[in-house]
Coordinates of C-alpha atoms and ligand atoms in Angstrom, one line a residue:
X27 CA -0.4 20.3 16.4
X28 CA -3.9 21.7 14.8
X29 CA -5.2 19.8 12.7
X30 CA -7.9 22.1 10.3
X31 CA -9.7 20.2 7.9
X32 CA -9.8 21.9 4.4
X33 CA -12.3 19.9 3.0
X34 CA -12.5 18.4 -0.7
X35 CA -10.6 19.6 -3.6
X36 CA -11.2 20.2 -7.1
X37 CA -10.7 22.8 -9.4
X38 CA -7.2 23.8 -7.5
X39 CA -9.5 24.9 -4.4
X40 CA -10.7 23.6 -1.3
X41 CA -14.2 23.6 -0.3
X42 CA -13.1 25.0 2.6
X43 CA -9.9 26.3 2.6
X44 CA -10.4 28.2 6.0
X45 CA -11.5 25.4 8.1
X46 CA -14.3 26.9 9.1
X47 CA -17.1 25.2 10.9
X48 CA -19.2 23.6 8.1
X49 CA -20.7 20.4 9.5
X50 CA -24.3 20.8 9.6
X51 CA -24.5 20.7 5.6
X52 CA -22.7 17.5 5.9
X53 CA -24.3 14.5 4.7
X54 CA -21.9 12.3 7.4
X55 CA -19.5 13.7 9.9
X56 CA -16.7 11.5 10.9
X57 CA -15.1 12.1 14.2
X58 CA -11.2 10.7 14.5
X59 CA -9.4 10.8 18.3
X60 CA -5.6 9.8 18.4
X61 CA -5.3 6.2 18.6
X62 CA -2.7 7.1 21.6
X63 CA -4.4 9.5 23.6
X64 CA -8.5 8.3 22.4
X65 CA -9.2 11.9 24.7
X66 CA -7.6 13.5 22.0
X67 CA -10.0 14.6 19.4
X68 CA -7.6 15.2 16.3
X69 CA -10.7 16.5 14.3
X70 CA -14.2 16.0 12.8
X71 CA -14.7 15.5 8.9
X72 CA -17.4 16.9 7.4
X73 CA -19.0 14.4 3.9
X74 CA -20.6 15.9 1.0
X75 CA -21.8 13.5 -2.0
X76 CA -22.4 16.6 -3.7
X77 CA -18.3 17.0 -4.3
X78 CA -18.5 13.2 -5.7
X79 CA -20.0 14.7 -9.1
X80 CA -17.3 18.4 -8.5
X81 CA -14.0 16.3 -8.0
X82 CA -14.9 14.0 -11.3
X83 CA -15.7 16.5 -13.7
X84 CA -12.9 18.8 -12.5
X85 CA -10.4 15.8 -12.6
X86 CA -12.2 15.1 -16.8
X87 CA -10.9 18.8 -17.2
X88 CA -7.9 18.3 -15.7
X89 CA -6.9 15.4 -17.7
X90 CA -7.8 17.2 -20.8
X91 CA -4.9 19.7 -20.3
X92 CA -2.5 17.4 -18.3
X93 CA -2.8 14.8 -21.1
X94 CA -0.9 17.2 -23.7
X95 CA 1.7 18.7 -21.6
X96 CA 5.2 16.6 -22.5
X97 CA 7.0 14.3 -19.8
X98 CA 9.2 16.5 -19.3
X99 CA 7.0 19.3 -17.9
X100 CA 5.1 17.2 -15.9
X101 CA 8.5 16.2 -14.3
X102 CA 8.8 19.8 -13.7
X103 CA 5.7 20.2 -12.2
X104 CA 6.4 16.9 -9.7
X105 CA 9.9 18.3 -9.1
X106 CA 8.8 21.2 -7.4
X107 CA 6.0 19.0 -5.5
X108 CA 8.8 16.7 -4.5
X109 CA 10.3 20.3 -2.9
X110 CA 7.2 21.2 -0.9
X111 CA 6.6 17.7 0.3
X112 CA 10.8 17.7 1.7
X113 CA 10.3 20.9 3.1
X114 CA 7.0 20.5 4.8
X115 CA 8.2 16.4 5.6
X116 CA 8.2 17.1 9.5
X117 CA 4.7 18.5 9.8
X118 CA 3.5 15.2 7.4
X119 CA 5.5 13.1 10.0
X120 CA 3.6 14.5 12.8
X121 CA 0.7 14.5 11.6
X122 CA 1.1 10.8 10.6
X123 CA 2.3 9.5 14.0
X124 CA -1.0 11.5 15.6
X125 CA -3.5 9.8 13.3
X126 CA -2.2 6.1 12.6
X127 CA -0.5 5.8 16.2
X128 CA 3.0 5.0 14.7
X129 CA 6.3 6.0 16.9
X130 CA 7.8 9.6 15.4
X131 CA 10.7 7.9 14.3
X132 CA 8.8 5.8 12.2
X133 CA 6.4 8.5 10.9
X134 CA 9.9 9.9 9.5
X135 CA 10.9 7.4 7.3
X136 CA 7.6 7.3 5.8
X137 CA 7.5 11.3 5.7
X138 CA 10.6 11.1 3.7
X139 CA 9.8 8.0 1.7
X140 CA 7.2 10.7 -0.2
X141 CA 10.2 12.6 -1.8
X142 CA 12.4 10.2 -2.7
X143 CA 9.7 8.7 -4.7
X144 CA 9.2 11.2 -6.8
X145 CA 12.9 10.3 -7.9
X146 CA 12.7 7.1 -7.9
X147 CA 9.6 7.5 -10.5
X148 CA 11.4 9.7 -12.2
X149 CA 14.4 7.6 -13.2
X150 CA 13.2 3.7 -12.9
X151 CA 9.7 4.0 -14.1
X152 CA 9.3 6.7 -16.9
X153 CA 11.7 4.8 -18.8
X154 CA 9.1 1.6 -19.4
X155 CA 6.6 3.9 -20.8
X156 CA 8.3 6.2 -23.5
X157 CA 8.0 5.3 -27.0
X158 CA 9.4 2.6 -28.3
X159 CA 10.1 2.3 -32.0
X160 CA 11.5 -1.1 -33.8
X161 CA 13.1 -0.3 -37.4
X162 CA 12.0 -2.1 -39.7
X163 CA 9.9 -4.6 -37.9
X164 CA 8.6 -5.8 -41.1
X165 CA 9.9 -5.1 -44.9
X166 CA 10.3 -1.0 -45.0
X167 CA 8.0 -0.6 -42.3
X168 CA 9.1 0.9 -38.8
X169 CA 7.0 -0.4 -35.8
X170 CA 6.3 1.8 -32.4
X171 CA 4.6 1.4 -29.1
X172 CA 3.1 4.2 -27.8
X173 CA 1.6 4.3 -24.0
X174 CA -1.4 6.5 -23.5
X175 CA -2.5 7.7 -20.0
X176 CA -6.3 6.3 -19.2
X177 CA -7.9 9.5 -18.2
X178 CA -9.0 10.7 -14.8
X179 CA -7.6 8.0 -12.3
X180 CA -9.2 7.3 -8.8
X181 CA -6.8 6.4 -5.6
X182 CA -7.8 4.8 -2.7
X183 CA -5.9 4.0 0.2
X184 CA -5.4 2.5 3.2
X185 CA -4.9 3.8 6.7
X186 CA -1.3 2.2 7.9
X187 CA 0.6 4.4 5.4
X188 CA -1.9 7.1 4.3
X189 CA 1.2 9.1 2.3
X190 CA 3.7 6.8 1.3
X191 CA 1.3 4.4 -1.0
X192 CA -0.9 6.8 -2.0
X193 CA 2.2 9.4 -3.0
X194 CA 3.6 6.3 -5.2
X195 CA 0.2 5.4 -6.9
X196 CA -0.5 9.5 -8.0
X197 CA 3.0 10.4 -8.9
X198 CA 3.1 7.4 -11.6
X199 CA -0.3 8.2 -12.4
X200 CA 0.5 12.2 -12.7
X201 CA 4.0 11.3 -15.0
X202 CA 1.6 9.2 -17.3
X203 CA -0.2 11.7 -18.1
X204 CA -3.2 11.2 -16.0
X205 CA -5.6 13.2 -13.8
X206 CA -6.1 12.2 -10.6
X207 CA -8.4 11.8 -7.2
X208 CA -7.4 10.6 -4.6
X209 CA -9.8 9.7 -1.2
X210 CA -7.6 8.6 1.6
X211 CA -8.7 6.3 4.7
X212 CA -11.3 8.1 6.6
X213 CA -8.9 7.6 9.7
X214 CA -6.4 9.3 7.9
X215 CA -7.6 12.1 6.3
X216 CA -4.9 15.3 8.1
X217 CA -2.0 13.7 6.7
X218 CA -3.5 12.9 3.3
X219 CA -4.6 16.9 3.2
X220 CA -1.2 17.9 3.8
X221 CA 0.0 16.2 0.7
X222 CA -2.6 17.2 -1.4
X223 CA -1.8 20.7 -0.2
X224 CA 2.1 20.2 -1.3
X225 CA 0.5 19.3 -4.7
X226 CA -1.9 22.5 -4.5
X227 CA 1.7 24.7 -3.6
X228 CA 3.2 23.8 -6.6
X229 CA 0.6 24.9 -8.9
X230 CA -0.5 21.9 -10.6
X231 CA -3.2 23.1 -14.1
X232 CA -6.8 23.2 -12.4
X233 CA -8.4 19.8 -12.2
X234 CA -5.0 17.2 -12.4
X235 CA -5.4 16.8 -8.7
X236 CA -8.5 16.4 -6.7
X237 CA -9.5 14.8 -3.4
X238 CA -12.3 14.1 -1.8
X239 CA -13.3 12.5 2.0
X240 CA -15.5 10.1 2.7
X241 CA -16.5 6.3 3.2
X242 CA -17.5 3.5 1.2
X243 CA -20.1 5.3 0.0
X244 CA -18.5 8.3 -1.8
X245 CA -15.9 5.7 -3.1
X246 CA -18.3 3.6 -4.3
X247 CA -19.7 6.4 -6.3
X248 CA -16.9 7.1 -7.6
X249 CA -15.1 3.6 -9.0
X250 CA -18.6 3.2 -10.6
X251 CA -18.4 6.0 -12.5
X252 CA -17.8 5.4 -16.4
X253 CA -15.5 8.9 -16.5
X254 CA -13.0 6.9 -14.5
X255 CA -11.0 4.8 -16.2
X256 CA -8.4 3.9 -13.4
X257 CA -9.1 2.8 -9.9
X258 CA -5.9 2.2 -8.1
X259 CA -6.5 0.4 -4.5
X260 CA -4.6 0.0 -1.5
X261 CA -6.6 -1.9 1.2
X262 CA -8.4 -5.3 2.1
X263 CA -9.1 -8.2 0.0
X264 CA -13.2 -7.4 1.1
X265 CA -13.3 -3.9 -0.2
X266 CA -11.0 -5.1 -3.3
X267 CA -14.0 -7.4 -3.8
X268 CA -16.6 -5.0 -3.7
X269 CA -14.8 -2.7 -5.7
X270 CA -14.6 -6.0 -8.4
X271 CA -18.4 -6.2 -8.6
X272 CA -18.6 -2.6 -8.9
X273 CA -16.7 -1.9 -11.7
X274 CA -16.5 -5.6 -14.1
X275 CA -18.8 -4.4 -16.1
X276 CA -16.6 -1.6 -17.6
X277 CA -14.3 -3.6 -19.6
X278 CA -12.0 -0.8 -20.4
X279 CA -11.6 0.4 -16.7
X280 CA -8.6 -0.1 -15.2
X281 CA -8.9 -1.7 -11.9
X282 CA -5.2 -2.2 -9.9
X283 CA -5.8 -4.3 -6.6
X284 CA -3.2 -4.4 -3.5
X285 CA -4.3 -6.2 -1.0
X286 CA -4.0 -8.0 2.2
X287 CA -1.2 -10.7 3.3
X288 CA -0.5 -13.7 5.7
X289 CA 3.2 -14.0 5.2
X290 CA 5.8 -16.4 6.0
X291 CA 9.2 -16.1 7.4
X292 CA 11.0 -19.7 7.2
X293 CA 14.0 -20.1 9.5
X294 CA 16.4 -23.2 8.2
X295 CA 18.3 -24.7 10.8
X296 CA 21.7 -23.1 9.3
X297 CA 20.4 -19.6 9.7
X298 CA 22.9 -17.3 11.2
X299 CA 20.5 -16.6 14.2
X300 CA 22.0 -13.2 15.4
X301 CA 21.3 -11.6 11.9
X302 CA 17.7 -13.8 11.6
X303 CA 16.1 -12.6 15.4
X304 CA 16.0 -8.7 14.6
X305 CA 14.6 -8.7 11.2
X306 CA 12.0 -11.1 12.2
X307 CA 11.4 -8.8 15.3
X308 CA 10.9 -6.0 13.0
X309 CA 8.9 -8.3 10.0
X310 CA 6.7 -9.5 12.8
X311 CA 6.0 -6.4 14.8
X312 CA 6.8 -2.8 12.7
X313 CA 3.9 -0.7 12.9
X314 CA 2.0 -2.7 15.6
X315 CA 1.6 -5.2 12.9
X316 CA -0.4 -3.3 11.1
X317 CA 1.6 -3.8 7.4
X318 CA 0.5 -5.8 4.8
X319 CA 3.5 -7.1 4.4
X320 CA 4.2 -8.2 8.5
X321 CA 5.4 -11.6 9.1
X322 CA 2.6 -13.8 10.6
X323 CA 3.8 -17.2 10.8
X324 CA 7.2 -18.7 11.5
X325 CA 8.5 -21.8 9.7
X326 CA 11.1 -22.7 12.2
X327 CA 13.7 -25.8 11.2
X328 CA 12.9 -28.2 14.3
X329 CA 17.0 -28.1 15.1
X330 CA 16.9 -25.2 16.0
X331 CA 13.4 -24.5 17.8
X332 CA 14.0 -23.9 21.0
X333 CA 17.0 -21.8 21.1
X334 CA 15.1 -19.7 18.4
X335 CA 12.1 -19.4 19.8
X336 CA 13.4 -19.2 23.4
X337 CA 15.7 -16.1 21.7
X338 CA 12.7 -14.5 19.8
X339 CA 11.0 -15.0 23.0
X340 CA 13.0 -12.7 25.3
X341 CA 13.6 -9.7 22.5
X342 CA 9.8 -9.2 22.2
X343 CA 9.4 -9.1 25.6
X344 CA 11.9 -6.2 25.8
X345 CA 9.7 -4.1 23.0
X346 CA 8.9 -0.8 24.6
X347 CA 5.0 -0.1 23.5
X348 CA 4.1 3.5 24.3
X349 CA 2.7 7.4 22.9
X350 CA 3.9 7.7 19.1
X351 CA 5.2 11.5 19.9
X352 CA 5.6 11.7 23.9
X353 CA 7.2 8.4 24.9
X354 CA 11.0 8.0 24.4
X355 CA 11.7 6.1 21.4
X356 CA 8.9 3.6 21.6
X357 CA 9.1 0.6 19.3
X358 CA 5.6 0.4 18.5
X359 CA 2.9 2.7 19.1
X360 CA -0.9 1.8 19.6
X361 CA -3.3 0.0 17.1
X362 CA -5.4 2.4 15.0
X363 CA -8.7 2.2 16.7
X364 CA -11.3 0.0 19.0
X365 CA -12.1 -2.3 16.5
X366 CA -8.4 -3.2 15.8
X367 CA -7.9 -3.9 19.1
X368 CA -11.5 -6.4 19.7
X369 CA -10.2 -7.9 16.6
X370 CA -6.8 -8.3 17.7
X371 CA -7.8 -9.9 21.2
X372 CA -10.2 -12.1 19.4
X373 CA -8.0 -13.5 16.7
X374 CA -5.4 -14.2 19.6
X375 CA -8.6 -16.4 21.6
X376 CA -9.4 -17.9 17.7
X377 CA -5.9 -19.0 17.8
X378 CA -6.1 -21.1 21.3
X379 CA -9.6 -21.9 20.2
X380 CA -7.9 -23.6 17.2
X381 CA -4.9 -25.6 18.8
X382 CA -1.8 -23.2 19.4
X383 CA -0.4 -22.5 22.4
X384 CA 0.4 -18.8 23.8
X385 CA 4.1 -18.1 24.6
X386 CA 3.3 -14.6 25.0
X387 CA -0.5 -13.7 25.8
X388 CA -1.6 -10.3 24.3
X389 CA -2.3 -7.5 26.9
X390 CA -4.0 -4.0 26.9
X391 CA -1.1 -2.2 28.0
X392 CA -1.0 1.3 30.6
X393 CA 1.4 3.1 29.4
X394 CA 0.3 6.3 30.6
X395 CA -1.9 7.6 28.0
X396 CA -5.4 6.1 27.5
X397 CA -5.3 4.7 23.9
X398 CA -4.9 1.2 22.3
X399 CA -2.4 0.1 23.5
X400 CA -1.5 -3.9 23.1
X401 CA 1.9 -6.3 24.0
X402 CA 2.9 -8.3 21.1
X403 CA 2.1 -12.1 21.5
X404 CA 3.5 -15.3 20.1
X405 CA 1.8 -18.6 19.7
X406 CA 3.3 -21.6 19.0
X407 CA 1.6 -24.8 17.0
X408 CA 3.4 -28.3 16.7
X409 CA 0.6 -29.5 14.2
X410 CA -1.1 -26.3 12.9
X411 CA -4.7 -26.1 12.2
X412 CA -4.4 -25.1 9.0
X413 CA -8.1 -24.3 7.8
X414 CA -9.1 -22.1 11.2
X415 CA -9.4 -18.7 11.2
X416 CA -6.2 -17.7 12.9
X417 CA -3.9 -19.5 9.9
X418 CA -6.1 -18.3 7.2
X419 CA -6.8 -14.7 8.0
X420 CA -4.8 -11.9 7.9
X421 CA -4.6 -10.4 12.2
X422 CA -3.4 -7.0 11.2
X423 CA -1.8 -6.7 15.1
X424 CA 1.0 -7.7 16.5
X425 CA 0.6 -11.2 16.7
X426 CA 3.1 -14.1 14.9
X427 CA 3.1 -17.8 15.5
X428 CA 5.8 -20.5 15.4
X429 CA 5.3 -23.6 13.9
X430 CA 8.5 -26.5 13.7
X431 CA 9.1 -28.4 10.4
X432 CA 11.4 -30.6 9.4
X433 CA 11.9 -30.9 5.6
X434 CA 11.7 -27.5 3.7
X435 CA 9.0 -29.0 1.4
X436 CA 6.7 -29.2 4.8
X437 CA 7.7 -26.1 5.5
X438 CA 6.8 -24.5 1.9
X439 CA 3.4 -26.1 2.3
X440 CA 2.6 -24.5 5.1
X441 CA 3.5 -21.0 3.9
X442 CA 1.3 -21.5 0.9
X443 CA -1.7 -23.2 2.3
X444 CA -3.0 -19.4 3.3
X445 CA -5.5 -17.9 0.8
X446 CA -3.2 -14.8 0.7
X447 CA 0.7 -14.3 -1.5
X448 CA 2.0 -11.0 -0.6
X449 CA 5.7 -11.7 1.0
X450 CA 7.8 -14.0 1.9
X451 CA 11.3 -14.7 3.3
X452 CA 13.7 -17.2 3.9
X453 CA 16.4 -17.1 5.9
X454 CA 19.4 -19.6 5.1
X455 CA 23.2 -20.3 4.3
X456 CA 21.9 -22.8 1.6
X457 CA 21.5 -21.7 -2.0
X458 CA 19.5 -24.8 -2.7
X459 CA 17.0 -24.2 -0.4
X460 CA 16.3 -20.7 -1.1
X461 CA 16.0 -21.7 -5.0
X462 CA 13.9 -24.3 -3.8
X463 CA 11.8 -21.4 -1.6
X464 CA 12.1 -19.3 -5.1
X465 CA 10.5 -21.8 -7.0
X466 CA 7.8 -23.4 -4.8
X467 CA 6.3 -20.4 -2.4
X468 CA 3.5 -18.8 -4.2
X469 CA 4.2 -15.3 -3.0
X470 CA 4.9 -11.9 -5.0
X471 CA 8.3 -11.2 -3.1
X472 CA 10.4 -13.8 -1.7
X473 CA 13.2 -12.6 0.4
X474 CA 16.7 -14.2 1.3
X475 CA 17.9 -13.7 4.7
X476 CA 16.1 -10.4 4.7
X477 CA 12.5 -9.5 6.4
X478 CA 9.0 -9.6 4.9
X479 CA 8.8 -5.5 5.0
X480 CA 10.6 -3.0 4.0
X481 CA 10.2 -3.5 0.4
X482 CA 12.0 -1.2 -2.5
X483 CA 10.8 1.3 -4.6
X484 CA 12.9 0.0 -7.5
X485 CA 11.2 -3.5 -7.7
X486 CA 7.7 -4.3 -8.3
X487 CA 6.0 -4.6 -5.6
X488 CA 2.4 -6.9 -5.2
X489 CA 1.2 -10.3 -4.4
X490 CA -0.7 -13.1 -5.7
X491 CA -3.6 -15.3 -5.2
X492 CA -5.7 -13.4 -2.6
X493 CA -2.9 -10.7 -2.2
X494 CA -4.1 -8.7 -5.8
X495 CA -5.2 -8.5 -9.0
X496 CA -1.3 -9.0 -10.9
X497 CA -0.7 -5.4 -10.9
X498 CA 2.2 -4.7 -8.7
X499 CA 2.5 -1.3 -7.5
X500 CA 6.4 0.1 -6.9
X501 CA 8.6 0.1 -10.1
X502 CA 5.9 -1.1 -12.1
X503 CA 3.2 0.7 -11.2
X504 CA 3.1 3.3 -14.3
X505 CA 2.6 0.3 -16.4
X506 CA -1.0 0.3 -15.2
X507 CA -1.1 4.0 -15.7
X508 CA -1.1 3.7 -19.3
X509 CA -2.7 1.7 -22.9
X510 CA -0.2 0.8 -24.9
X511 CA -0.8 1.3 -28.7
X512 CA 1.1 -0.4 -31.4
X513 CA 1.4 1.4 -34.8
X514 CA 3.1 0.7 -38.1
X515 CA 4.4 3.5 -40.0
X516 CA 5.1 2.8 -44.0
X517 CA 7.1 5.7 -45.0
X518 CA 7.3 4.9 -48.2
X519 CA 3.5 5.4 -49.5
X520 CA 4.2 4.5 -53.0
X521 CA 4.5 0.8 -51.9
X522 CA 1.1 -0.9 -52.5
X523 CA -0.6 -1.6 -55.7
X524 CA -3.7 -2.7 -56.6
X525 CA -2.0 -5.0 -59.6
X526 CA -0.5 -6.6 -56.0
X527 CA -4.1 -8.0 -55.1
X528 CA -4.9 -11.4 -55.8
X529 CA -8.8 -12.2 -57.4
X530 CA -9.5 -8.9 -58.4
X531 CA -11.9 -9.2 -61.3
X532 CA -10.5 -7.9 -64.6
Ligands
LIG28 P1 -9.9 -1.1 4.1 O1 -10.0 -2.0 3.0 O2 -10.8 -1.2 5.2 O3 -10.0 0.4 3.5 C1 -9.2 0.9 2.5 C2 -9.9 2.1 1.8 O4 -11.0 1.5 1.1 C3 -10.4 3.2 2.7 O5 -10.1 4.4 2.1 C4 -11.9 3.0 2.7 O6 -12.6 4.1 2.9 C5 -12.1 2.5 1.3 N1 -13.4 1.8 1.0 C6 -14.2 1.2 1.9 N2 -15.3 0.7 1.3 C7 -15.1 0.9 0.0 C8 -15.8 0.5 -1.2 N3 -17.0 -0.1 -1.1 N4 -15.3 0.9 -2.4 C9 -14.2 1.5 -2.5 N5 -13.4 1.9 -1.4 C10 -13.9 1.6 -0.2 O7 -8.3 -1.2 4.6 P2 -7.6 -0.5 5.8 O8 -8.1 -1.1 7.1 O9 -7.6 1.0 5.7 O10 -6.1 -1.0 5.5 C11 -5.7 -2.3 5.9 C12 -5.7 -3.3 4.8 O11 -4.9 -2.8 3.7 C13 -5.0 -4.6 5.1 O12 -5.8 -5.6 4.6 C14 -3.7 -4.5 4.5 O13 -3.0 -5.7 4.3 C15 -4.0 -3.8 3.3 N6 -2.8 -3.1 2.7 C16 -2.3 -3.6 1.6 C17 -1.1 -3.1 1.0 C18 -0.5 -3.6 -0.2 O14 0.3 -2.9 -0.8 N7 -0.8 -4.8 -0.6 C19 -0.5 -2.0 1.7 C20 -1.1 -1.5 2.8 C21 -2.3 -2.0 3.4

């Protein structure tokens, strides 16, 4: 596959729609190599802070005609995107399994996650934002709530799913009624094109879609400028931060945070453990571990411990690890990039540093192909260190850790003494102890005898504490797309009269 940069885009074009060489007027040039083959150059990215000011006042035009169009045409516009994006959904696939490392297979479902959003959207989320009206909701007066869109809307995202979050973020935005820009991950930025080029296909008004390449930079410029008035972010709790102190002072910004997680899986000791082993296998290890929602520590009841962990044990070592298009059905490909894989290895040595044990040591792998390649490990922690680095901090690899409890209570401490809330999951026969689980874990999805990933489109979807801001993308999402605006309506304008005001003067 060749992958030819296009560059920004904003007024329905981009900057350089033949992919010809224009580096040298670029301010930075970012080079990306396939995390699976790092001989592979995929391409080089050329940055211009010039398009910063283009892709925001083509996205202010945009939302000026986008705004006024009815819900139902901008369903028909998102209709035909959903078209492009289905018939185009093997090239995305590719494209995403060369850039972010993960197996084909995988690639797919997220590929095809991008159309039946647009459905999804369509029917679960539209509804919460059309007018309401309330008869009557005082004497002869008829009450309505009416959501606005915010104006141009910036989306960032994240490199593990470059389409699928993004995709959901825009299309709620779009149906609202907003413009929007998006800049994807600078390790990501093929697959993001092709997307934006299904949008560009099916002929969006100039300006309601923009995107623009760069780093923190050019985003930074961006979520600081006052013609924004959304910023929706996918990525870590740091640049959430950043992007906090860059925008606080513009009260009437939107600012929608998902962030990073350290989730739990708790095991009770009348799990049915056939059913438990391969969702934890996939919570734990899915995309090299590189989801926000991966399971990172293990409650396990201390009953059942060893025959657990002994099980859990023996699957992981049977994961095949190899290229995300050229090996045979790998289960996980390699981690995005050098720095994932020094951080990987050194959370792994924070871990012994900090008390636990290694059942299963991470190694660089050979499989053939020179790229990042890494086993998944396991540690294991009878009395966890609970403050150190490797409990607090989210790894982002493919790393879990055991630790044995014996009351659930313990076991609910543990999962909530991270700084993080994203997912959770419990897996049990016991109705009481999943209400207690319901109750007591701080976390924004709690799951019954189900993994931590693999969330749905039709619930919300976001965390708390460290894990975002309490605007849950999924469903939900197009709530933060929109201002609500109440407004009472006395038909009757006959009604008031000043001989109704009390100490008027004669
Ligand atoms: P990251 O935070 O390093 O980068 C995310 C995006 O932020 C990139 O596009 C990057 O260019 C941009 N960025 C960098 N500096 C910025 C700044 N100053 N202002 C604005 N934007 C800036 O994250 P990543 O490594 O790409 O992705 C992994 C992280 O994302 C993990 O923490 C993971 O848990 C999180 N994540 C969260 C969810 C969720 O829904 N909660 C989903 C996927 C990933």
């Amino acid at each position: 596959m060749q992958m030819v940069l296009k560059g920004d885009y904003f007024n329905s074009q981009f900057s350089h729609p033949n992919g010809l060489n224009h580096l040298s007027a670029a301010q930075e040039t970012i080079i990306k190599t396939c995390p699976g083959e790092t001989n592979l150059e995929l391409w080089r990215a050329g940055v211009f802070y010039e398009h910063v000011e283009k892709v925001i006042e083509s996205a202010s035009k945009g939302f000026d005609t986008w705004r006024k169009l009815s819900f139902e045409q901008r369903v028909q516009y998102l209709k035909k995107y959903q078209e492009i994006v289905r018939a185009r959904k093997d090239e995305i696939a590719m494209a995403l399994a060369l850039e972010v490392g993960k197996p084909l297979w995988e690639a797919k479902t997220e590929a095809a996650a991008l159309d039946s959003k647009v459905s999804v959207t369509i029917t679960d989320s539209l509804e919460r934002i059309r007018q309401e009206t309330i008869k009557e909701v005082m004497p002869k007066i008829d009450g309505h709530v009416i959501y606005k869109p915010l104006g141009p809307c910036f989306v960032i995202g994240p490199f593990n799913f470059p389409c699928h979050l993004a995709n959901g973020q825009i299309i709620s935005a779009l149906l609202a009624g907003n413009s929007i820009i998006f800049k994807p991950s600078e390790k990501t930025i093929y697959s993001a094109q092709l997307m934006i080029e299904c949008f560009h296909q099916a002929g969006f008004p100039d300006g309601v879609i923009n995107f623009i390449n760069g780093t923190g930079y050019t985003a930074g410029k961006i979520t600081g400028d006052s013609r924004i008035r959304g910023v929706f972010f996918t990525g870590s709790k740091g640049v959430g931060l950043k992007i906090l102190e860059n925008t606080y002072k513009d009260l009437g910004k939107l600012v929608a945070l998902e962030l990073g997680g350290k989730n739990s899986t708790i095991i009770h000791h009348d799990t049915h453990i056939p059913h438990a082993l391969p969702e934890l296998l996939r919570a734990c290890f899915l995309t090299t571990g590189q989801r926000c929602t991966s399971t990172s520590m293990i409650l396990v009841h201390k009953k059942i411990e060893q025959e657990f962990i002994s099980q859990f044990k023996a699957l992981t070592e049977r994961i095949k690890v190899g290229h995300p298009t050229k090996s045979q059905d790998p289960f996980m490909g390699p981690l995005i990039d050098e720095q994932a894989e020094k951080l990987y290895f050194d959370f792994c040595q924070f871990g012994k540093d900090e008390g636990a044990e290694e059942l299963i040591s991470p190694k660089k792998l050979d499989v053939g192909f020179n790229g990042h390649y890494v086993s998944p490990s396991i540690h294991y922690a009878k009395k966890p260190n609970l403050k150190g680095k490797f409990i607090q901090e989210e790894i982002f690899g493919p790393s879990c850790f055991f630790v044995p409890y014996e009351d659930i209570e313990e076991a609910i401490a543990i999962a909530n003494s991270t700084e993080y809330g994203l997912a959770a999951s419990v897996f049990t026969r016991d109705s009481e102890i999943y209400k207690l689980c319901l109750r007591d874990i701080d976390s924004g999805l709690i799951n019954l005898n189900r993994s931590t990933v693999g969330a749905t489109a039709k619930l919300p979807f976001g965390g708390v504490k460290s894990s975002g801001n309490h605007h849950p993308a999924a469903v939900s999402m197009i709530d933060h797309c929109v201002s609500t605006v109440a407004a009472l309506e006395t038909i009757d304008d006959t009604s008031s009269k000043v001989s109704d005001i009390v100490g008027l003067k004669e």
